[in-house]
PDB file of N, CA and C in Angstrom:
ATOM      1  N   VAL A   1      73.297-148.821  73.009  1.00  0.00           N
ATOM      2  CA  VAL A   1      72.572-149.944  72.439  1.00  0.00           C
ATOM      3  C   VAL A   1      72.569-151.073  73.456  1.00  0.00           C
ATOM      4  N   THR A   2      71.446-151.629  73.693  1.00  0.00           N
ATOM      5  CA  THR A   2      71.311-152.757  74.603  1.00  0.00           C
ATOM      6  C   THR A   2      71.813-154.030  73.923  1.00  0.00           C
ATOM      7  N   GLU A   3      72.479-154.879  74.703  1.00  0.00           N
ATOM      8  CA  GLU A   3      73.046-156.109  74.165  1.00  0.00           C
ATOM      9  C   GLU A   3      72.000-156.919  73.404  1.00  0.00           C
ATOM     10  N   ASP A   4      72.413-157.433  72.254  1.00  0.00           N
ATOM     11  CA  ASP A   4      71.604-158.299  71.391  1.00  0.00           C
ATOM     12  C   ASP A   4      70.340-157.633  70.848  1.00  0.00           C
ATOM     13  N   THR A   5      70.301-156.327  70.854  1.00  0.00           N
ATOM     14  CA  THR A   5      69.163-155.588  70.317  1.00  0.00           C
ATOM     15  C   THR A   5      69.303-155.430  68.806  1.00  0.00           C
ATOM     16  N   VAL A   6      68.195-155.481  68.098  1.00  0.00           N
ATOM     17  CA  VAL A   6      68.169-155.162  66.676  1.00  0.00           C
ATOM     18  C   VAL A   6      67.516-153.793  66.544  1.00  0.00           C
ATOM     19  N   ILE A   7      68.245-152.871  65.927  1.00  0.00           N
ATOM     20  CA  ILE A   7      67.767-151.502  65.740  1.00  0.00           C
ATOM     21  C   ILE A   7      67.380-151.333  64.276  1.00  0.00           C
ATOM     22  N   THR A   8      66.245-150.708  64.024  1.00  0.00           N
ATOM     23  CA  THR A   8      65.839-150.406  62.656  1.00  0.00           C
ATOM     24  C   THR A   8      65.573-148.913  62.538  1.00  0.00           C
ATOM     25  N   GLY A   9      65.729-148.397  61.335  1.00  0.00           N
ATOM     26  CA  GLY A   9      65.470-146.983  61.118  1.00  0.00           C
ATOM     27  C   GLY A   9      65.521-146.643  59.645  1.00  0.00           C
ATOM     28  N   VAL A  10      65.393-145.359  59.361  1.00  0.00           N
ATOM     29  CA  VAL A  10      65.431-144.864  57.990  1.00  0.00           C
ATOM     30  C   VAL A  10      66.226-143.569  57.972  1.00  0.00           C
ATOM     31  N   VAL A  11      67.190-143.486  57.074  1.00  0.00           N
ATOM     32  CA  VAL A  11      67.950-142.265  56.839  1.00  0.00           C
ATOM     33  C   VAL A  11      67.152-141.436  55.839  1.00  0.00           C
ATOM     34  N   SER A  12      67.093-140.130  56.040  1.00  0.00           N
ATOM     35  CA  SER A  12      66.350-139.290  55.098  1.00  0.00           C
ATOM     36  C   SER A  12      67.258-138.206  54.533  1.00  0.00           C
ATOM     37  N   ALA A  13      66.887-137.702  53.376  1.00  0.00           N
ATOM     38  CA  ALA A  13      67.635-136.630  52.717  1.00  0.00           C
ATOM     39  C   ALA A  13      66.690-135.904  51.774  1.00  0.00           C
ATOM     40  N   SER A  14      67.118-134.745  51.312  1.00  0.00           N
ATOM     41  CA  SER A  14      66.354-134.013  50.307  1.00  0.00           C
ATOM     42  C   SER A  14      67.326-133.458  49.277  1.00  0.00           C
ATOM     43  N   ASP A  15      66.821-133.153  48.114  1.00  0.00           N
ATOM     44  CA  ASP A  15      67.628-132.615  47.021  1.00  0.00           C
ATOM     45  C   ASP A  15      67.089-131.233  46.681  1.00  0.00           C
ATOM     46  N   VAL A  16      67.866-130.198  46.967  1.00  0.00           N
ATOM     47  CA  VAL A  16      67.393-128.830  46.742  1.00  0.00           C
ATOM     48  C   VAL A  16      67.173-128.527  45.265  1.00  0.00           C
ATOM     49  N   ASP A  17      67.881-129.239  44.376  1.00  0.00           N
ATOM     50  CA  ASP A  17      67.715-129.018  42.941  1.00  0.00           C
ATOM     51  C   ASP A  17      66.409-129.596  42.409  1.00  0.00           C
ATOM     52  N   LEU A  18      65.954-130.682  43.012  1.00  0.00           N
ATOM     53  CA  LEU A  18      64.785-131.385  42.484  1.00  0.00           C
ATOM     54  C   LEU A  18      63.541-131.223  43.333  1.00  0.00           C
ATOM     55  N   GLY A  19      63.694-130.822  44.578  1.00  0.00           N
ATOM     56  CA  GLY A  19      62.546-130.623  45.454  1.00  0.00           C
ATOM     57  C   GLY A  19      61.927-131.918  45.922  1.00  0.00           C
ATOM     58  N   ASP A  20      60.716-131.791  46.451  1.00  0.00           N
ATOM     59  CA  ASP A  20      59.998-132.959  46.958  1.00  0.00           C
ATOM     60  C   ASP A  20      59.694-133.934  45.826  1.00  0.00           C
ATOM     61  N   GLY A  21      59.715-135.198  46.141  1.00  0.00           N
ATOM     62  CA  GLY A  21      59.399-136.217  45.151  1.00  0.00           C
ATOM     63  C   GLY A  21      60.593-136.713  44.368  1.00  0.00           C
ATOM     64  N   ALA A  22      61.779-136.191  44.648  1.00  0.00           N
ATOM     65  CA  ALA A  22      62.975-136.663  43.958  1.00  0.00           C
ATOM     66  C   ALA A  22      63.229-138.117  44.334  1.00  0.00           C
ATOM     67  N   GLU A  23      63.667-138.895  43.361  1.00  0.00           N
ATOM     68  CA  GLU A  23      64.012-140.290  43.625  1.00  0.00           C
ATOM     69  C   GLU A  23      65.465-140.340  44.072  1.00  0.00           C
ATOM     70  N   LEU A  24      65.665-140.656  45.346  1.00  0.00           N
ATOM     71  CA  LEU A  24      67.004-140.706  45.911  1.00  0.00           C
ATOM     72  C   LEU A  24      67.377-142.141  46.239  1.00  0.00           C
ATOM     73  N   VAL A  25      68.643-142.473  45.987  1.00  0.00           N
ATOM     74  CA  VAL A  25      69.165-143.801  46.293  1.00  0.00           C
ATOM     75  C   VAL A  25      70.274-143.634  47.317  1.00  0.00           C
ATOM     76  N   PHE A  26      70.195-144.408  48.388  1.00  0.00           N
ATOM     77  CA  PHE A  26      71.167-144.356  49.473  1.00  0.00           C
ATOM     78  C   PHE A  26      72.109-145.550  49.345  1.00  0.00           C
ATOM     79  N   SER A  27      73.401-145.310  49.612  1.00  0.00           N
ATOM     80  CA  SER A  27      74.360-146.416  49.567  1.00  0.00           C
ATOM     81  C   SER A  27      75.482-146.169  50.564  1.00  0.00           C
ATOM     82  N   THR A  28      76.146-147.248  50.932  1.00  0.00           N
ATOM     83  CA  THR A  28      77.320-147.160  51.789  1.00  0.00           C
ATOM     84  C   THR A  28      78.279-148.267  51.398  1.00  0.00           C
ATOM     85  N   GLU A  29      79.556-148.015  51.571  1.00  0.00           N
ATOM     86  CA  GLU A  29      80.571-149.033  51.352  1.00  0.00           C
ATOM     87  C   GLU A  29      80.993-149.640  52.682  1.00  0.00           C
ATOM     88  N   SER A  30      80.298-149.295  53.741  1.00  0.00           N
ATOM     89  CA  SER A  30      80.628-149.794  55.071  1.00  0.00           C
ATOM     90  C   SER A  30      80.484-151.310  55.127  1.00  0.00           C
ATOM     91  N   THR A  31      81.427-151.927  55.810  1.00  0.00           N
ATOM     92  CA  THR A  31      81.373-153.371  56.036  1.00  0.00           C
ATOM     93  C   THR A  31      81.161-153.664  57.520  1.00  0.00           C
ATOM     94  N   ALA A  32      80.535-152.729  58.228  1.00  0.00           N
ATOM     95  CA  ALA A  32      80.293-152.911  59.664  1.00  0.00           C
ATOM     96  C   ALA A  32      79.476-154.179  59.892  1.00  0.00           C
ATOM     97  N   GLU A  33      79.964-155.015  60.794  1.00  0.00           N
ATOM     98  CA  GLU A  33      79.245-156.254  61.107  1.00  0.00           C
ATOM     99  C   GLU A  33      77.865-155.936  61.667  1.00  0.00           C
ATOM    100  N   GLY A  34      76.887-156.704  61.242  1.00  0.00           N
ATOM    101  CA  GLY A  34      75.536-156.557  61.769  1.00  0.00           C
ATOM    102  C   GLY A  34      74.698-155.495  61.085  1.00  0.00           C
ATOM    103  N   LEU A  35      75.282-154.750  60.137  1.00  0.00           N
ATOM    104  CA  LEU A  35      74.546-153.673  59.473  1.00  0.00           C
ATOM    105  C   LEU A  35      74.007-154.135  58.130  1.00  0.00           C
ATOM    106  N   THR A  36      72.722-153.949  57.937  1.00  0.00           N
ATOM    107  CA  THR A  36      72.093-154.136  56.634  1.00  0.00           C
ATOM    108  C   THR A  36      71.556-152.773  56.232  1.00  0.00           C
ATOM    109  N   PHE A  37      72.037-152.250  55.105  1.00  0.00           N
ATOM    110  CA  PHE A  37      71.651-150.917  54.648  1.00  0.00           C
ATOM    111  C   PHE A  37      71.026-151.052  53.271  1.00  0.00           C
ATOM    112  N   ASN A  38      69.847-150.479  53.086  1.00  0.00           N
ATOM    113  CA  ASN A  38      69.084-150.629  51.848  1.00  0.00           C
ATOM    114  C   ASN A  38      69.053-149.338  51.030  1.00  0.00           C
ATOM    115  N   ALA A  39      68.841-149.485  49.726  1.00  0.00           N
ATOM    116  CA  ALA A  39      68.855-148.349  48.803  1.00  0.00           C
ATOM    117  C   ALA A  39      67.784-147.312  49.108  1.00  0.00           C
ATOM    118  N   ASP A  40      66.717-147.698  49.812  1.00  0.00           N
ATOM    119  CA  ASP A  40      65.670-146.736  50.166  1.00  0.00           C
ATOM    120  C   ASP A  40      65.987-145.973  51.456  1.00  0.00           C
ATOM    121  N   GLY A  41      67.171-146.222  52.027  1.00  0.00           N
ATOM    122  CA  GLY A  41      67.584-145.530  53.252  1.00  0.00           C
ATOM    123  C   GLY A  41      67.240-146.278  54.524  1.00  0.00           C
ATOM    124  N   SER A  42      66.497-147.361  54.409  1.00  0.00           N
ATOM    125  CA  SER A  42      66.175-148.137  55.609  1.00  0.00           C
ATOM    126  C   SER A  42      67.388-148.975  56.012  1.00  0.00           C
ATOM    127  N   TYR A  43      67.479-149.250  57.297  1.00  0.00           N
ATOM    128  CA  TYR A  43      68.598-150.055  57.775  1.00  0.00           C
ATOM    129  C   TYR A  43      68.178-150.895  58.971  1.00  0.00           C
ATOM    130  N   GLU A  44      68.991-151.919  59.218  1.00  0.00           N
ATOM    131  CA  GLU A  44      68.834-152.764  60.393  1.00  0.00           C
ATOM    132  C   GLU A  44      70.231-152.997  60.952  1.00  0.00           C
ATOM    133  N   PHE A  45      70.376-152.850  62.253  1.00  0.00           N
ATOM    134  CA  PHE A  45      71.663-153.069  62.910  1.00  0.00           C
ATOM    135  C   PHE A  45      71.469-154.085  64.019  1.00  0.00           C
ATOM    136  N   ASP A  46      72.178-155.199  63.924  1.00  0.00           N
ATOM    137  CA  ASP A  46      72.087-156.279  64.903  1.00  0.00           C
ATOM    138  C   ASP A  46      73.272-156.175  65.860  1.00  0.00           C
ATOM    139  N   ALA A  47      73.005-155.714  67.071  1.00  0.00           N
ATOM    140  CA  ALA A  47      74.060-155.482  68.058  1.00  0.00           C
ATOM    141  C   ALA A  47      74.712-156.770  68.547  1.00  0.00           C
ATOM    142  N   SER A  48      74.095-157.917  68.307  1.00  0.00           N
ATOM    143  CA  SER A  48      74.696-159.173  68.762  1.00  0.00           C
ATOM    144  C   SER A  48      76.024-159.446  68.065  1.00  0.00           C
ATOM    145  N   SER A  49      76.307-158.742  66.980  1.00  0.00           N
ATOM    146  CA  SER A  49      77.591-158.878  66.292  1.00  0.00           C
ATOM    147  C   SER A  49      78.747-158.365  67.146  1.00  0.00           C
ATOM    148  N   TYR A  50      78.439-157.683  68.236  1.00  0.00           N
ATOM    149  CA  TYR A  50      79.469-157.062  69.077  1.00  0.00           C
ATOM    150  C   TYR A  50      79.438-157.605  70.502  1.00  0.00           C
ATOM    151  N   ASP A  51      79.033-158.855  70.658  1.00  0.00           N
ATOM    152  CA  ASP A  51      78.999-159.484  71.979  1.00  0.00           C
ATOM    153  C   ASP A  51      80.381-159.583  72.618  1.00  0.00           C
ATOM    154  N   SER A  52      81.434-159.452  71.835  1.00  0.00           N
ATOM    155  CA  SER A  52      82.792-159.551  72.378  1.00  0.00           C
ATOM    156  C   SER A  52      83.181-158.338  73.222  1.00  0.00           C
ATOM    157  N   LEU A  53      82.428-157.248  73.144  1.00  0.00           N
ATOM    158  CA  LEU A  53      82.716-156.068  73.964  1.00  0.00           C
ATOM    159  C   LEU A  53      82.415-156.375  75.423  1.00  0.00           C
ATOM    160  N   GLY A  54      83.322-155.952  76.300  1.00  0.00           N
ATOM    161  CA  GLY A  54      83.123-156.159  77.729  1.00  0.00           C
ATOM    162  C   GLY A  54      82.160-155.142  78.314  1.00  0.00           C
ATOM    163  N   LYS A  55      81.734-155.396  79.543  1.00  0.00           N
ATOM    164  CA  LYS A  55      80.810-154.492  80.234  1.00  0.00           C
ATOM    165  C   LYS A  55      81.432-153.098  80.318  1.00  0.00           C
ATOM    166  N   GLY A  56      80.695-152.080  79.886  1.00  0.00           N
ATOM    167  CA  GLY A  56      81.166-150.700  79.914  1.00  0.00           C
ATOM    168  C   GLY A  56      82.080-150.327  78.758  1.00  0.00           C
ATOM    169  N   GLU A  57      82.498-151.297  77.968  1.00  0.00           N
ATOM    170  CA  GLU A  57      83.361-151.023  76.821  1.00  0.00           C
ATOM    171  C   GLU A  57      82.515-150.445  75.689  1.00  0.00           C
ATOM    172  N   LYS A  58      83.081-149.495  74.959  1.00  0.00           N
ATOM    173  CA  LYS A  58      82.352-148.833  73.875  1.00  0.00           C
ATOM    174  C   LYS A  58      83.099-148.974  72.564  1.00  0.00           C
ATOM    175  N   LEU A  59      82.360-148.958  71.497  1.00  0.00           N
ATOM    176  CA  LEU A  59      82.905-148.960  70.153  1.00  0.00           C
ATOM    177  C   LEU A  59      82.074-147.976  69.336  1.00  0.00           C
ATOM    178  N   VAL A  60      82.728-147.023  68.707  1.00  0.00           N
ATOM    179  CA  VAL A  60      82.034-146.040  67.876  1.00  0.00           C
ATOM    180  C   VAL A  60      82.145-146.486  66.420  1.00  0.00           C
ATOM    181  N   LEU A  61      81.016-146.589  65.759  1.00  0.00           N
ATOM    182  CA  LEU A  61      80.981-146.923  64.339  1.00  0.00           C
ATOM    183  C   LEU A  61      80.535-145.695  63.560  1.00  0.00           C
ATOM    184  N   GLU A  62      81.308-145.322  62.563  1.00  0.00           N
ATOM    185  CA  GLU A  62      80.918-144.231  61.669  1.00  0.00           C
ATOM    186  C   GLU A  62      80.587-144.856  60.327  1.00  0.00           C
ATOM    187  N   ILE A  63      79.386-144.588  59.848  1.00  0.00           N
ATOM    188  CA  ILE A  63      78.902-145.191  58.608  1.00  0.00           C
ATOM    189  C   ILE A  63      78.682-144.082  57.578  1.00  0.00           C
ATOM    190  N   PRO A  64      79.619-143.925  56.629  1.00  0.00           N
ATOM    191  CA  PRO A  64      79.411-142.908  55.594  1.00  0.00           C
ATOM    192  C   PRO A  64      78.316-143.357  54.621  1.00  0.00           C
ATOM    193  N   VAL A  65      77.442-142.438  54.269  1.00  0.00           N
ATOM    194  CA  VAL A  65      76.326-142.735  53.369  1.00  0.00           C
ATOM    195  C   VAL A  65      76.381-141.765  52.192  1.00  0.00           C
ATOM    196  N   THR A  66      76.208-142.291  50.994  1.00  0.00           N
ATOM    197  CA  THR A  66      76.128-141.470  49.790  1.00  0.00           C
ATOM    198  C   THR A  66      74.681-141.473  49.306  1.00  0.00           C
ATOM    199  N   VAL A  67      74.182-140.298  48.953  1.00  0.00           N
ATOM    200  CA  VAL A  67      72.824-140.172  48.423  1.00  0.00           C
ATOM    201  C   VAL A  67      72.943-139.689  46.983  1.00  0.00           C
ATOM    202  N   THR A  68      72.316-140.418  46.066  1.00  0.00           N
ATOM    203  CA  THR A  68      72.389-140.097  44.646  1.00  0.00           C
ATOM    204  C   THR A  68      70.974-139.899  44.114  1.00  0.00           C
ATOM    205  N   ASP A  69      70.784-138.865  43.270  1.00  0.00           N
ATOM    206  CA  ASP A  69      69.456-138.645  42.692  1.00  0.00           C
ATOM    207  C   ASP A  69      69.326-139.381  41.363  1.00  0.00           C
ATOM    208  N   GLU A  70      68.164-139.256  40.730  1.00  0.00           N
ATOM    209  CA  GLU A  70      67.913-139.992  39.490  1.00  0.00           C
ATOM    210  C   GLU A  70      68.777-139.533  38.321  1.00  0.00           C
ATOM    211  N   HIS A  71      69.505-138.438  38.498  1.00  0.00           N
ATOM    212  CA  HIS A  71      70.423-137.954  37.464  1.00  0.00           C
ATOM    213  C   HIS A  71      71.860-138.337  37.785  1.00  0.00           C
ATOM    214  N   ASP A  72      72.037-139.248  38.741  1.00  0.00           N
ATOM    215  CA  ASP A  72      73.340-139.731  39.215  1.00  0.00           C
ATOM    216  C   ASP A  72      74.190-138.647  39.856  1.00  0.00           C
ATOM    217  N   ALA A  73      73.571-137.589  40.334  1.00  0.00           N
ATOM    218  CA  ALA A  73      74.296-136.548  41.068  1.00  0.00           C
ATOM    219  C   ALA A  73      74.301-136.931  42.545  1.00  0.00           C
ATOM    220  N   ALA A  74      75.481-136.882  43.142  1.00  0.00           N
ATOM    221  CA  ALA A  74      75.598-137.234  44.566  1.00  0.00           C
ATOM    222  C   ALA A  74      75.653-135.974  45.399  1.00  0.00           C
TER     223      ALA A  74
END
């Protein structure tokens, strides 16, 4: 990730029980700084939250995501 970059994207999933058109809700309990995660699976990550990292220094963030269908099955 380039310094001070804002990354956007969408997480996708499918439900084999319901097929195409299933209403899925995405959620995370992650408190990662700079991350905005929405119920439709879209997200925004603001890398400026990690300006304290030195040149060449890395930080790995793992963001667990739960996907729930309209029947509350995860």
